[in-house]
PDB file of C-alpha atoms in Angstrom:
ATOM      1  CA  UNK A 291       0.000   0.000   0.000  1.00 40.00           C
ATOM      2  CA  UNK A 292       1.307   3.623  -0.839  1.00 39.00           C
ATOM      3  CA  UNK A 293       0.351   6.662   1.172  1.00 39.00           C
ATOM      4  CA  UNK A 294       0.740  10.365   0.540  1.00 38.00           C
ATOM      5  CA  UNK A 295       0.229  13.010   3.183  1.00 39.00           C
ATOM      6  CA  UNK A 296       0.402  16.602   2.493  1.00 35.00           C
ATOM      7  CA  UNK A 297      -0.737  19.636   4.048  1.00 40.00           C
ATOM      8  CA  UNK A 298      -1.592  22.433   1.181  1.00 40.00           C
ATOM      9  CA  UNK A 299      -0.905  20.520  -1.954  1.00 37.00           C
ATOM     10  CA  UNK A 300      -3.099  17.910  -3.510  1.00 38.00           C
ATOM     11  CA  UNK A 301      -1.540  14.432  -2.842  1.00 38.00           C
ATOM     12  CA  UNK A 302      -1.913  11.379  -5.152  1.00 38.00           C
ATOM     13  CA  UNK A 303      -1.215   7.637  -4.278  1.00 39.00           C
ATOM     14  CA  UNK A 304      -1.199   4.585  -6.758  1.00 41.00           C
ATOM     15  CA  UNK A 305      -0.168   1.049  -5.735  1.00 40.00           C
ATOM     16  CA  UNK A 306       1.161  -1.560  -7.802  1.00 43.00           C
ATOM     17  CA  UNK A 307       0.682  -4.818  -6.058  1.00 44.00           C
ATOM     18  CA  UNK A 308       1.791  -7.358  -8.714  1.00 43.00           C
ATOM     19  CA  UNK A 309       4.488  -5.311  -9.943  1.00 42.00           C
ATOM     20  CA  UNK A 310       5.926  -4.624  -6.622  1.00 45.00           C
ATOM     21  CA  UNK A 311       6.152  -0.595  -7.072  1.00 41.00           C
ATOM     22  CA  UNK A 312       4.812   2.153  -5.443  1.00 41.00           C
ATOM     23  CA  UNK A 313       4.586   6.058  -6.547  1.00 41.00           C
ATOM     24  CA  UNK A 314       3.669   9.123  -4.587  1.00 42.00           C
ATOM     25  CA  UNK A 315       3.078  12.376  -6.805  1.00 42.00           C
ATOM     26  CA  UNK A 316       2.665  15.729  -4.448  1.00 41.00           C
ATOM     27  CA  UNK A 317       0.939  18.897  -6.678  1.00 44.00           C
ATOM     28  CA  UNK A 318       1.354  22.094  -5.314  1.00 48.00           C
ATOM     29  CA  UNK A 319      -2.329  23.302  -5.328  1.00 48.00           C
ATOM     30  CA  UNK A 320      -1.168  26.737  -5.251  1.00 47.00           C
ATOM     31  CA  UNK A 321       1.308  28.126  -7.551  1.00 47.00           C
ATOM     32  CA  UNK A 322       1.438  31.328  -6.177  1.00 51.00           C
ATOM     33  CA  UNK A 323       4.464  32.409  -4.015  1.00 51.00           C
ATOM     34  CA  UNK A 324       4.322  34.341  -1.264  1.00 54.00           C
ATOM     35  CA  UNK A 325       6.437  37.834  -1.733  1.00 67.00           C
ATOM     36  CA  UNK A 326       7.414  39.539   0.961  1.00 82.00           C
ATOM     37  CA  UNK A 327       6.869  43.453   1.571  1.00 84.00           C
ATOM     38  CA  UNK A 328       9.733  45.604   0.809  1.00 89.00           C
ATOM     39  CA  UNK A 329      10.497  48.795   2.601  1.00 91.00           C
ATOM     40  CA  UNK A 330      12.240  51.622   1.637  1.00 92.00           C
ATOM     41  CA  UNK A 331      13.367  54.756   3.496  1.00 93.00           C
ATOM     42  CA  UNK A 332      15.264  57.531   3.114  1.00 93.00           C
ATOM     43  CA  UNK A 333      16.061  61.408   4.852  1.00 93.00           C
ATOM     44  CA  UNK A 334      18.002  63.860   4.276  1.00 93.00           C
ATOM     45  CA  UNK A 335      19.194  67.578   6.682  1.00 94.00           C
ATOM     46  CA  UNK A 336      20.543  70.692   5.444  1.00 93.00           C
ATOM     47  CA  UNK A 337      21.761  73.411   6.721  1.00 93.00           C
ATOM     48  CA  UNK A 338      23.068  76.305   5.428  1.00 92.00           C
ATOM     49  CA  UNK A 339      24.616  79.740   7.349  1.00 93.00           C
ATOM     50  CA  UNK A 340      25.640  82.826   5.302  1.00 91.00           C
ATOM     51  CA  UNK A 341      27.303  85.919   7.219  1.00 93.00           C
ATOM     52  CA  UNK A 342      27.545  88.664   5.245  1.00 93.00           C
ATOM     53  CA  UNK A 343      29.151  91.568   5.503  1.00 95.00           C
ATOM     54  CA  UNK A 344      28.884  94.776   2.959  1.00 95.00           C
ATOM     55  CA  UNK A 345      30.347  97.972   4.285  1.00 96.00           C
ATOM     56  CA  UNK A 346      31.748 101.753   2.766  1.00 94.00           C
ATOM     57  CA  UNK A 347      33.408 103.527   5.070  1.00 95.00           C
ATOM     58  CA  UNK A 348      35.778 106.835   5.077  1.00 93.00           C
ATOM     59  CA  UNK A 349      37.173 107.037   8.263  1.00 95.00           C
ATOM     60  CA  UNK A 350      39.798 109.964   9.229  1.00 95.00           C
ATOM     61  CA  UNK A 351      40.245 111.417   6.300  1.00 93.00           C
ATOM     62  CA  UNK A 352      40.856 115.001   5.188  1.00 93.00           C
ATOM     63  CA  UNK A 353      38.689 115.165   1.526  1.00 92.00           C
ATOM     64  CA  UNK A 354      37.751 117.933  -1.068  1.00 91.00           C
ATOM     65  CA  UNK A 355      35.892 117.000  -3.700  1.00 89.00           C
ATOM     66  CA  UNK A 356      34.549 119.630  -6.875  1.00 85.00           C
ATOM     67  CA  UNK A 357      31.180 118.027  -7.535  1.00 83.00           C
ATOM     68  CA  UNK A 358      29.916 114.955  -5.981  1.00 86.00           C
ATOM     69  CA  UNK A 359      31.039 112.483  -3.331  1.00 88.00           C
ATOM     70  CA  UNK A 360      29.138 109.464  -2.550  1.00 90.00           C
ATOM     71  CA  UNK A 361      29.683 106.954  -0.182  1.00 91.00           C
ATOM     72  CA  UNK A 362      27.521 103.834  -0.805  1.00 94.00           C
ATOM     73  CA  UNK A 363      26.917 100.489   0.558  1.00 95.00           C
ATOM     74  CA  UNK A 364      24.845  97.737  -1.523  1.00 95.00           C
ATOM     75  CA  UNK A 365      23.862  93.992  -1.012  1.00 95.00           C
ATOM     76  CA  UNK A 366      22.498  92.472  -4.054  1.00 94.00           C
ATOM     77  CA  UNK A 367      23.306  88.901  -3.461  1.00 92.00           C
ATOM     78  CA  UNK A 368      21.028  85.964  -4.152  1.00 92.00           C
ATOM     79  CA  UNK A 369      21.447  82.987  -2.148  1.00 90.00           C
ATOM     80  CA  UNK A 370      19.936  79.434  -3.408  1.00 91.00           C
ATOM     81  CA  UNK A 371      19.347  76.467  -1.807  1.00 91.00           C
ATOM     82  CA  UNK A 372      17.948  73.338  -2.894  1.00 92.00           C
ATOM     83  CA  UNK A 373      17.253  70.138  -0.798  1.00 93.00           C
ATOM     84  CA  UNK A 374      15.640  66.575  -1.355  1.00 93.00           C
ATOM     85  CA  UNK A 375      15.420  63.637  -0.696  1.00 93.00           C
ATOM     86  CA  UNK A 376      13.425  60.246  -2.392  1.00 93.00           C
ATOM     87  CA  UNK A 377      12.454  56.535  -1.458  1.00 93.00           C
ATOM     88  CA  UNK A 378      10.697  53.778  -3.343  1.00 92.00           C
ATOM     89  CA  UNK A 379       9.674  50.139  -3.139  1.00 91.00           C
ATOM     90  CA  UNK A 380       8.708  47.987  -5.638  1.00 88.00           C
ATOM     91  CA  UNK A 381       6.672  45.692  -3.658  1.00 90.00           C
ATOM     92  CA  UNK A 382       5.664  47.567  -0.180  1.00 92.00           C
ATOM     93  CA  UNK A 383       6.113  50.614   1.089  1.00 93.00           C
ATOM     94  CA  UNK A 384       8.292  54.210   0.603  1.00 93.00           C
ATOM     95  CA  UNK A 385       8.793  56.901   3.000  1.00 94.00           C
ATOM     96  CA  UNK A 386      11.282  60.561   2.323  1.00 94.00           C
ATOM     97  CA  UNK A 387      11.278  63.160   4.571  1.00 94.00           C
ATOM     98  CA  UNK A 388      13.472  66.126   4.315  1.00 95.00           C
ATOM     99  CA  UNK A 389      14.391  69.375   6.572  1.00 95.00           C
ATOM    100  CA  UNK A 390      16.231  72.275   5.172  1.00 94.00           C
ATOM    101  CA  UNK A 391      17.473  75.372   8.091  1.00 94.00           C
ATOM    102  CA  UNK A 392      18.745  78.133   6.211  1.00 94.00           C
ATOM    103  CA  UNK A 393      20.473  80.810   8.434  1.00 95.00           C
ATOM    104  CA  UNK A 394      21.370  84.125   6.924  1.00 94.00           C
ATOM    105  CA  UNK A 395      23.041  86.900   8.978  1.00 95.00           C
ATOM    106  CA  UNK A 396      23.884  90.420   6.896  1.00 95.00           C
ATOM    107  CA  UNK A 397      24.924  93.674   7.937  1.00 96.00           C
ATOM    108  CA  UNK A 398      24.967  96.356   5.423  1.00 96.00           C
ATOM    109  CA  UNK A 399      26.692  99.740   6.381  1.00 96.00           C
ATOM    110  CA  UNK A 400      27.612 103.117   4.943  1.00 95.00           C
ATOM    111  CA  UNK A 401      30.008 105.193   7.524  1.00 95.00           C
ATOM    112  CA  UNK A 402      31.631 108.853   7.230  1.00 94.00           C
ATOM    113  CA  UNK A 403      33.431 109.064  10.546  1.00 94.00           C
ATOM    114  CA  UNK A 404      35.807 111.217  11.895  1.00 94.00           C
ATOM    115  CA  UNK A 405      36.604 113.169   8.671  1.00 92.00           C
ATOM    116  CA  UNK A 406      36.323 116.337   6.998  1.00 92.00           C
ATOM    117  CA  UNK A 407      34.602 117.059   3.506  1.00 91.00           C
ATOM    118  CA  UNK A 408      35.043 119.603   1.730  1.00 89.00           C
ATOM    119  CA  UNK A 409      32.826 120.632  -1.677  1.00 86.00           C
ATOM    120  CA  UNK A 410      34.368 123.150  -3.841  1.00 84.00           C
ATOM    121  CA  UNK A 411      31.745 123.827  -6.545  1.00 76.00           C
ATOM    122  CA  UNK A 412      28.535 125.252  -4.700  1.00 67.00           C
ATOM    123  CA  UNK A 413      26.195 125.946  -7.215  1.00 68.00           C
ATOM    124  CA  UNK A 414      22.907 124.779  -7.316  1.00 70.00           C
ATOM    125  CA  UNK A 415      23.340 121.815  -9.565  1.00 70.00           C
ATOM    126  CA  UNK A 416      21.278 118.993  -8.214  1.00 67.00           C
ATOM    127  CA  UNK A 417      23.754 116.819  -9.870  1.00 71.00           C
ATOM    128  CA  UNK A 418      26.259 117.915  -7.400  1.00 73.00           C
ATOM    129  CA  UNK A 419      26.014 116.049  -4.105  1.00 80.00           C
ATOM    130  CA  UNK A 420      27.540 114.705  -0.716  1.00 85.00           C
ATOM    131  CA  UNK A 421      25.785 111.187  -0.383  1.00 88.00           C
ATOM    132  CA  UNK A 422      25.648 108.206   2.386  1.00 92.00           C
ATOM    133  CA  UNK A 423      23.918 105.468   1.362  1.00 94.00           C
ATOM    134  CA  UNK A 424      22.955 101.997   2.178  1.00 95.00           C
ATOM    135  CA  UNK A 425      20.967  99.288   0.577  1.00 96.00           C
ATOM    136  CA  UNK A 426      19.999  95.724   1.176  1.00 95.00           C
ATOM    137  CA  UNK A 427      18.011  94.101  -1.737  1.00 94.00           C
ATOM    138  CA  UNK A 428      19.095  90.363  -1.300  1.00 93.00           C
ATOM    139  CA  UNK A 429      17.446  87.717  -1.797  1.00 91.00           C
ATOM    140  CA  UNK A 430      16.711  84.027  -0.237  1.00 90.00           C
ATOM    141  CA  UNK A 431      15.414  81.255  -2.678  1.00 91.00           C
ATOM    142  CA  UNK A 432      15.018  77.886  -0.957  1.00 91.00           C
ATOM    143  CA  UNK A 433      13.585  74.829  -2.478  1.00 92.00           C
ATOM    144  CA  UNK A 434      12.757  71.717  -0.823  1.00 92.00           C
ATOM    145  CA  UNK A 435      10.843  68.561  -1.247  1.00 93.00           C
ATOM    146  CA  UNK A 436      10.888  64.899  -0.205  1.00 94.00           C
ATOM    147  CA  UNK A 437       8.808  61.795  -2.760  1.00 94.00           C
ATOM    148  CA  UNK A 438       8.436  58.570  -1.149  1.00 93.00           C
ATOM    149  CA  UNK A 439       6.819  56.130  -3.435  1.00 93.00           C
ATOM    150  CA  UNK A 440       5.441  52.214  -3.391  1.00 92.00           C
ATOM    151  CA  UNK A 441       3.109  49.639  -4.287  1.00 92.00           C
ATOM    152  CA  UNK A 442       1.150  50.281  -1.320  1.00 92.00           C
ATOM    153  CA  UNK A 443       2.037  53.670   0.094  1.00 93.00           C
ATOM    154  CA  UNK A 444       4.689  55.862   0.016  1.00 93.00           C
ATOM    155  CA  UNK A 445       4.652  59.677   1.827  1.00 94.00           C
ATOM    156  CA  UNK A 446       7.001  62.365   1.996  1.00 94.00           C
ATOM    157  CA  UNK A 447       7.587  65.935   4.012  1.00 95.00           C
ATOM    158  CA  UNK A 448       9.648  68.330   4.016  1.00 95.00           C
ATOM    159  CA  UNK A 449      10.117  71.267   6.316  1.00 94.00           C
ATOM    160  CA  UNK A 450      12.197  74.533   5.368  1.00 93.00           C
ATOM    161  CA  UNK A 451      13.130  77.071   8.063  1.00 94.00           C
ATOM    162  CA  UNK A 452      14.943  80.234   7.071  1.00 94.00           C
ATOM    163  CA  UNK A 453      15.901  82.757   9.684  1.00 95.00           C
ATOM    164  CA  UNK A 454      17.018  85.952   8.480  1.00 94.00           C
ATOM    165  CA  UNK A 455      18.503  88.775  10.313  1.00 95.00           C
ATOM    166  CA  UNK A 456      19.651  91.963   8.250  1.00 94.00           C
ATOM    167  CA  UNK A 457      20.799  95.061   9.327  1.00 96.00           C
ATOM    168  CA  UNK A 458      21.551  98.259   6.946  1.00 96.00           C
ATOM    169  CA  UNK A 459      22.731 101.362   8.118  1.00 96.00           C
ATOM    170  CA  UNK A 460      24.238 104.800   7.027  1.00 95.00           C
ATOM    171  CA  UNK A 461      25.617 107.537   8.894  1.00 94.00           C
ATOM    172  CA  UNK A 462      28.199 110.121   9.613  1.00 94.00           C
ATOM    173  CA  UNK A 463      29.995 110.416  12.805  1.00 93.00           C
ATOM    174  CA  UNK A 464      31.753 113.140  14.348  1.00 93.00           C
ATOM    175  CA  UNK A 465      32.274 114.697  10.356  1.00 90.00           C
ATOM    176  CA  UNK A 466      32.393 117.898   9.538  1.00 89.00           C
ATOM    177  CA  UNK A 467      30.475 118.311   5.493  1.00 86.00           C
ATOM    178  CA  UNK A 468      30.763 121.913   4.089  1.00 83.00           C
ATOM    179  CA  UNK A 469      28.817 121.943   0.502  1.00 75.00           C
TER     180      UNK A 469
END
């Protein structure tokens, strides 16, 4: 006699008696294999500090000048920044996340300190001038992002801080202008 046991598959028995063989044939039933989730992750951090530092200054000096005199300060930069970061699985499940700190610190400054200035031409041309000037027209451009992708889900965040802290000042100090 021949037996065949299996749990899952379909199971087949013959017997032989005269020839004195047996056979046992086991059949998967289900031909279907069992995958596995896959996971993928993935993060990224960026930070980025600018000090910047944009100054004009005449300091102790002795200066005559015959039409115009300006002293002038001005910030145009443009800082970029771009951050991200990506996951995916195939089979399961993706997750990104990304945080970008951007840190910018600028002082602009026009100075006329401890000096004298002196305009020889003093007619009324408007074109004719003692100036102190100081700008700051920077600017920040920050990009971020974070793509998590998969067969079942996939997220992503990002988070972008940018602290900025500008100062811009002009001035004379302890100067004596005659225009």
């Amino acid at each position: 006699s021949t037996t065949a046991v299996s749990t899952g598959t379909a199971a087949s028995a013959a017997s032989n008696a005269a020839g004195g063989t047996s056979s046992a044939n086991l059949t998967p039933q289900d031909t279907q294999t069992a995958e596995k989730d896959s996971y993928a992750i993935a993060g990224s951090f960026m930070l980025n500090r600018n000090e910047e530092t944009t100054k004009a200054a005449i300091e102790n000096a002795a200066i005559t000048v015959e039409h115009s005199l300006v002293n002038e300060a001005a910030n145009h930069t443009t800082d970029v920044t771009i951050a991200a970061s990506a996951a995916g699985a195939a089979k399961g499940y993706g997750a990104a996340g990304q945080v970008s700190v951007n840190l910018a610190d600028r002082d602009t400054s026009a100075l006329v300190k401890d000096s004298t200035i002196t305009q020889t031409n003093t007619t009324e041309n408007k074109e004719d001038l003692i100036g102190i000037a100081a700008e700051d027209s920077s600017n920040n451009i920050a990009v971020s992002g974070a793509a998590g992708a998969g067969s079942k889900a996939g997220v992503g965040a990002s988070i972008g801080v940018n602290v900025i802290q500008a100062n811009t000042t002009a001035g004379v100090e302890n100067t004596g202008i005659d225009a």
